[in-house]
Coordinates of C-alpha atoms in Angstrom, one line a residue:
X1 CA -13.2 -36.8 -24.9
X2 CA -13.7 -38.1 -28.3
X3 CA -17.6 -37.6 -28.1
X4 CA -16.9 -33.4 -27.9
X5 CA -14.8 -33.5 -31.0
X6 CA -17.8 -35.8 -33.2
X7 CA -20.1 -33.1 -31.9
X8 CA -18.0 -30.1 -33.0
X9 CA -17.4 -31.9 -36.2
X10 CA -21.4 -32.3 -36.8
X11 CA -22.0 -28.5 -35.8
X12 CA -19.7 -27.3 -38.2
X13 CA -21.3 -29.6 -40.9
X14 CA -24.0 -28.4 -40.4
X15 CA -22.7 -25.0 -40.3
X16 CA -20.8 -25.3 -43.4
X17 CA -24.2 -26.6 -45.1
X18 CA -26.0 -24.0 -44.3
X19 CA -23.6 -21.1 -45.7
X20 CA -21.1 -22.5 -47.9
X21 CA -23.2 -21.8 -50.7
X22 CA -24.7 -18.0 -49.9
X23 CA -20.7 -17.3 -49.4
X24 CA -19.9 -18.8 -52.7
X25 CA -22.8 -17.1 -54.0
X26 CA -21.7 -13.9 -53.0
X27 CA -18.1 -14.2 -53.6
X28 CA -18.9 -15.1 -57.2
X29 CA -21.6 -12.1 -57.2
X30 CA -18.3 -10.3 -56.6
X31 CA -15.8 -11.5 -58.4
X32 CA -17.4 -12.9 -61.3
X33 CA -15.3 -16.2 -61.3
X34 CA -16.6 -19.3 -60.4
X35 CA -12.8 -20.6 -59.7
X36 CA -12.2 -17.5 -57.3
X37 CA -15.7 -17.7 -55.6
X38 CA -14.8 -21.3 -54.9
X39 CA -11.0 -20.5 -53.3
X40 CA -12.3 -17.4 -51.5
X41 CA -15.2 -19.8 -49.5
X42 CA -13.0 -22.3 -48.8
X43 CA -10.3 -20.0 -47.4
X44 CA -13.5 -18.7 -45.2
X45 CA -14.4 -21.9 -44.1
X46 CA -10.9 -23.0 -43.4
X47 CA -10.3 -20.0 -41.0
X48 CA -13.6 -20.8 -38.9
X49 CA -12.8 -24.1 -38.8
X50 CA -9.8 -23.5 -36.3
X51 CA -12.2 -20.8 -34.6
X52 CA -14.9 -22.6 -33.2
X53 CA -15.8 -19.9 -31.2
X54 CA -16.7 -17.7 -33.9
X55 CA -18.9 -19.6 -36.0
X56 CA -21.1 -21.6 -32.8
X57 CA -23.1 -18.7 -32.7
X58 CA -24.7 -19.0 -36.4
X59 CA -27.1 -15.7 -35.8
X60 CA -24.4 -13.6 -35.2
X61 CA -22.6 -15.2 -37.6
X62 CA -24.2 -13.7 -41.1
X63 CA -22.9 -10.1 -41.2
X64 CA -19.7 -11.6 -40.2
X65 CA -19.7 -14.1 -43.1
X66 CA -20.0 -11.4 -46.0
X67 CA -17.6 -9.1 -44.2
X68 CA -15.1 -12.1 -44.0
X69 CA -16.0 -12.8 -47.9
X70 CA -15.6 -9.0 -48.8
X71 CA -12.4 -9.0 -47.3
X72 CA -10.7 -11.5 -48.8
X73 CA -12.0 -10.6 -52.4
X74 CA -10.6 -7.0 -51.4
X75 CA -6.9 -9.2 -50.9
X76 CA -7.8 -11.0 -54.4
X77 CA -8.5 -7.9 -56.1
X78 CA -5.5 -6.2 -54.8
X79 CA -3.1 -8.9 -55.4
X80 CA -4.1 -9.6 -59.0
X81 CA -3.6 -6.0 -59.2
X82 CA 0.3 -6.3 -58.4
X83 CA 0.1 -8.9 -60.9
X84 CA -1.0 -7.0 -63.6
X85 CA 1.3 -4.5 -62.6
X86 CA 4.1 -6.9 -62.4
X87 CA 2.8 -8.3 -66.0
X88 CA 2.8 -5.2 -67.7
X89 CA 6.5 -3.7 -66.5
X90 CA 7.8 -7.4 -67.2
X91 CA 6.4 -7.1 -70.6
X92 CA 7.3 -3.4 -71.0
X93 CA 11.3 -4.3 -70.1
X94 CA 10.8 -7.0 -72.5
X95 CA 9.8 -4.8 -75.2
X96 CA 12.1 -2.7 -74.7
X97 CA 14.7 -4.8 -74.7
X98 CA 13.4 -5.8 -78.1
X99 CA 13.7 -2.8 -79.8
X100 CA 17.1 -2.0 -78.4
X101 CA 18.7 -5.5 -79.5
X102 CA 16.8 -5.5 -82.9
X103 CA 18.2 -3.0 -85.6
X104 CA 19.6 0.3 -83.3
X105 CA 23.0 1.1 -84.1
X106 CA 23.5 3.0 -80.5
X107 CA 23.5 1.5 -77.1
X108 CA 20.4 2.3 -75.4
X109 CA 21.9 1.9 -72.2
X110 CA 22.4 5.9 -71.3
X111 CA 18.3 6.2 -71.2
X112 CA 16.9 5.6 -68.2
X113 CA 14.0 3.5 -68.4
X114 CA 11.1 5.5 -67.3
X115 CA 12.4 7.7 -70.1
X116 CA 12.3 5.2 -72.5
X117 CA 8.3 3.8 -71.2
X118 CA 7.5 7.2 -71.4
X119 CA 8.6 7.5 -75.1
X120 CA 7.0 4.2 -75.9
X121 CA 3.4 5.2 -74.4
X122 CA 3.8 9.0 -76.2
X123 CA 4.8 7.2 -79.9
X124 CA 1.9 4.0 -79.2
X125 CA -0.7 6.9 -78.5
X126 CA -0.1 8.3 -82.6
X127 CA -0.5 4.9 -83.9
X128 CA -3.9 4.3 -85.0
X129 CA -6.0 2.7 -82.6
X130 CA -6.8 -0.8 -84.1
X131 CA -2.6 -1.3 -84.7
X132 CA -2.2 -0.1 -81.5
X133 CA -4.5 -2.4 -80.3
X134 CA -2.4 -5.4 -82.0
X135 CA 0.5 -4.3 -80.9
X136 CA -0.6 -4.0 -77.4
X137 CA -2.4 -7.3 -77.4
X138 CA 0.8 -8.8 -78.6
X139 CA 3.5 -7.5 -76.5
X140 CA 1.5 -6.3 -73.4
X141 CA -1.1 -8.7 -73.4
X142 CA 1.3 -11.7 -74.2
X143 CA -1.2 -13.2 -77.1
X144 CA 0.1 -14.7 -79.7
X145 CA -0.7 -13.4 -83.3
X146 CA -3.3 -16.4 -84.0
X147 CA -5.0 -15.7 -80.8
X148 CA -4.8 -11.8 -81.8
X149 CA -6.4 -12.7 -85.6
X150 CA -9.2 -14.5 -83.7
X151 CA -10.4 -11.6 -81.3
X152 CA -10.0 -8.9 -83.5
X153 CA -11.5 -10.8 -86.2
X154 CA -8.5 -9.9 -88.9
X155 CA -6.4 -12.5 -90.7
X156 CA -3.4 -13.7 -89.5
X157 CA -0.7 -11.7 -91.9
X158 CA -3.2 -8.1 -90.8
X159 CA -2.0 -9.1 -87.2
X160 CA 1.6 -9.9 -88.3
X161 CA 2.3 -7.0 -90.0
X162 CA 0.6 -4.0 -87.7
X163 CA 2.9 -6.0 -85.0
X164 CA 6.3 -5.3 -87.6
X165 CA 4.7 -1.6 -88.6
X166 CA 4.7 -0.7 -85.1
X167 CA 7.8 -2.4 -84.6
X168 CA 9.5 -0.4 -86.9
X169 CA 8.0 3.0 -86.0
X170 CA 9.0 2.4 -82.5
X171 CA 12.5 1.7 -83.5
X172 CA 12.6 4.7 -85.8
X173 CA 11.9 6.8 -82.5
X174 CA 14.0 5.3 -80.5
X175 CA 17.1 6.0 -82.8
X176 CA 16.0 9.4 -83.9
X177 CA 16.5 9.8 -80.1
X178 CA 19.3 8.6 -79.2
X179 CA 20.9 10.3 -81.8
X180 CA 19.6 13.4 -80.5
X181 CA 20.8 13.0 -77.4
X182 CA 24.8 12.3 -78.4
X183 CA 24.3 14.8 -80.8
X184 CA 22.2 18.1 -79.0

């Protein structure tokens, strides 16, 4: 019994030799991350290895490998996506939270909060694009303001003060609309 086992473990060796590295290959083609090309084959590998029956027929075996690969960079890719997603209405509530807890002399709770990201993405599009950019890097982006000086290729107190401008032009907003709405 144990001689069937030693063989299986020597075919798939051999298997796995042979196309561990054109999966990587493409999964990193794909995904342009050498850390994600590496997970994605090894999650591959792992799910043959508990199908023998799939992967002991190594001609029929190719197309299968780069749909296999293409599928599970489609999973990646989509749940990054919800991360991102998740990211930016995290850091959006956060923000928002921010300006409402910083300076406003009216409870912001009566707005409703797609109101208020609404209002935020309409007063960021008349900022200038470089502040906007800051700002955006900062509080979307979660950078700090060194990190921010660095890519932009600005000095640290440039960062720092676009990041209070826009601060303050977002809290202007915000009050001039509150007040609007308790007093139409």
């Amino acid at each position: 019994m144990e001689k069937p086992d030693k063989d299986l473990d020597a075919l798939f060796e051999a298997f796995y030799t042979a196309n561990f590295p054109r999966v990587k290959n493409f999964a990193k083609l794909l995904t342009k991350s050498e850390q994600d090309a590496e997970d994605i084959s090894q999650s591959i590998f792992m799910k043959l290895w508990i199908r023998p029956e799939l992967w002991q027929d190594p001609e029929a075996m190719t197309g299968y490998l780069y749909t296999m690969t293409r599928n599970e960079i489609f999973k990646l890719f989509k749940h990054q996506k919800v991360e991102r997603e998740f990211e930016e209405k995290v850091m959006s509530s956060k923000l928002i939270g921010e300006l409402s807890e910083e300076g406003c002399a009216f409870p912001l709770e009566d707005i409703y909060y797609k109101e208020k990201l609404m209002l935020l993405n309409m007063a960021l599009s008349r900022i200038p694009e470089r502040r906007r950019r800051v700002f955006e890097m900062s509080r979307f982006d979660g950078l700090s303001n060194k990190e921010i000086a660095d890519r932009m290729q600005m000095p640290l107190r440039t960062v720092e003060d676009n990041i209070y401008r826009t601060l303050a032009e977002l809290r202007k907003l915000l009050i001039f609309v509150i007040i609007f709405r308790i007093f139409p």
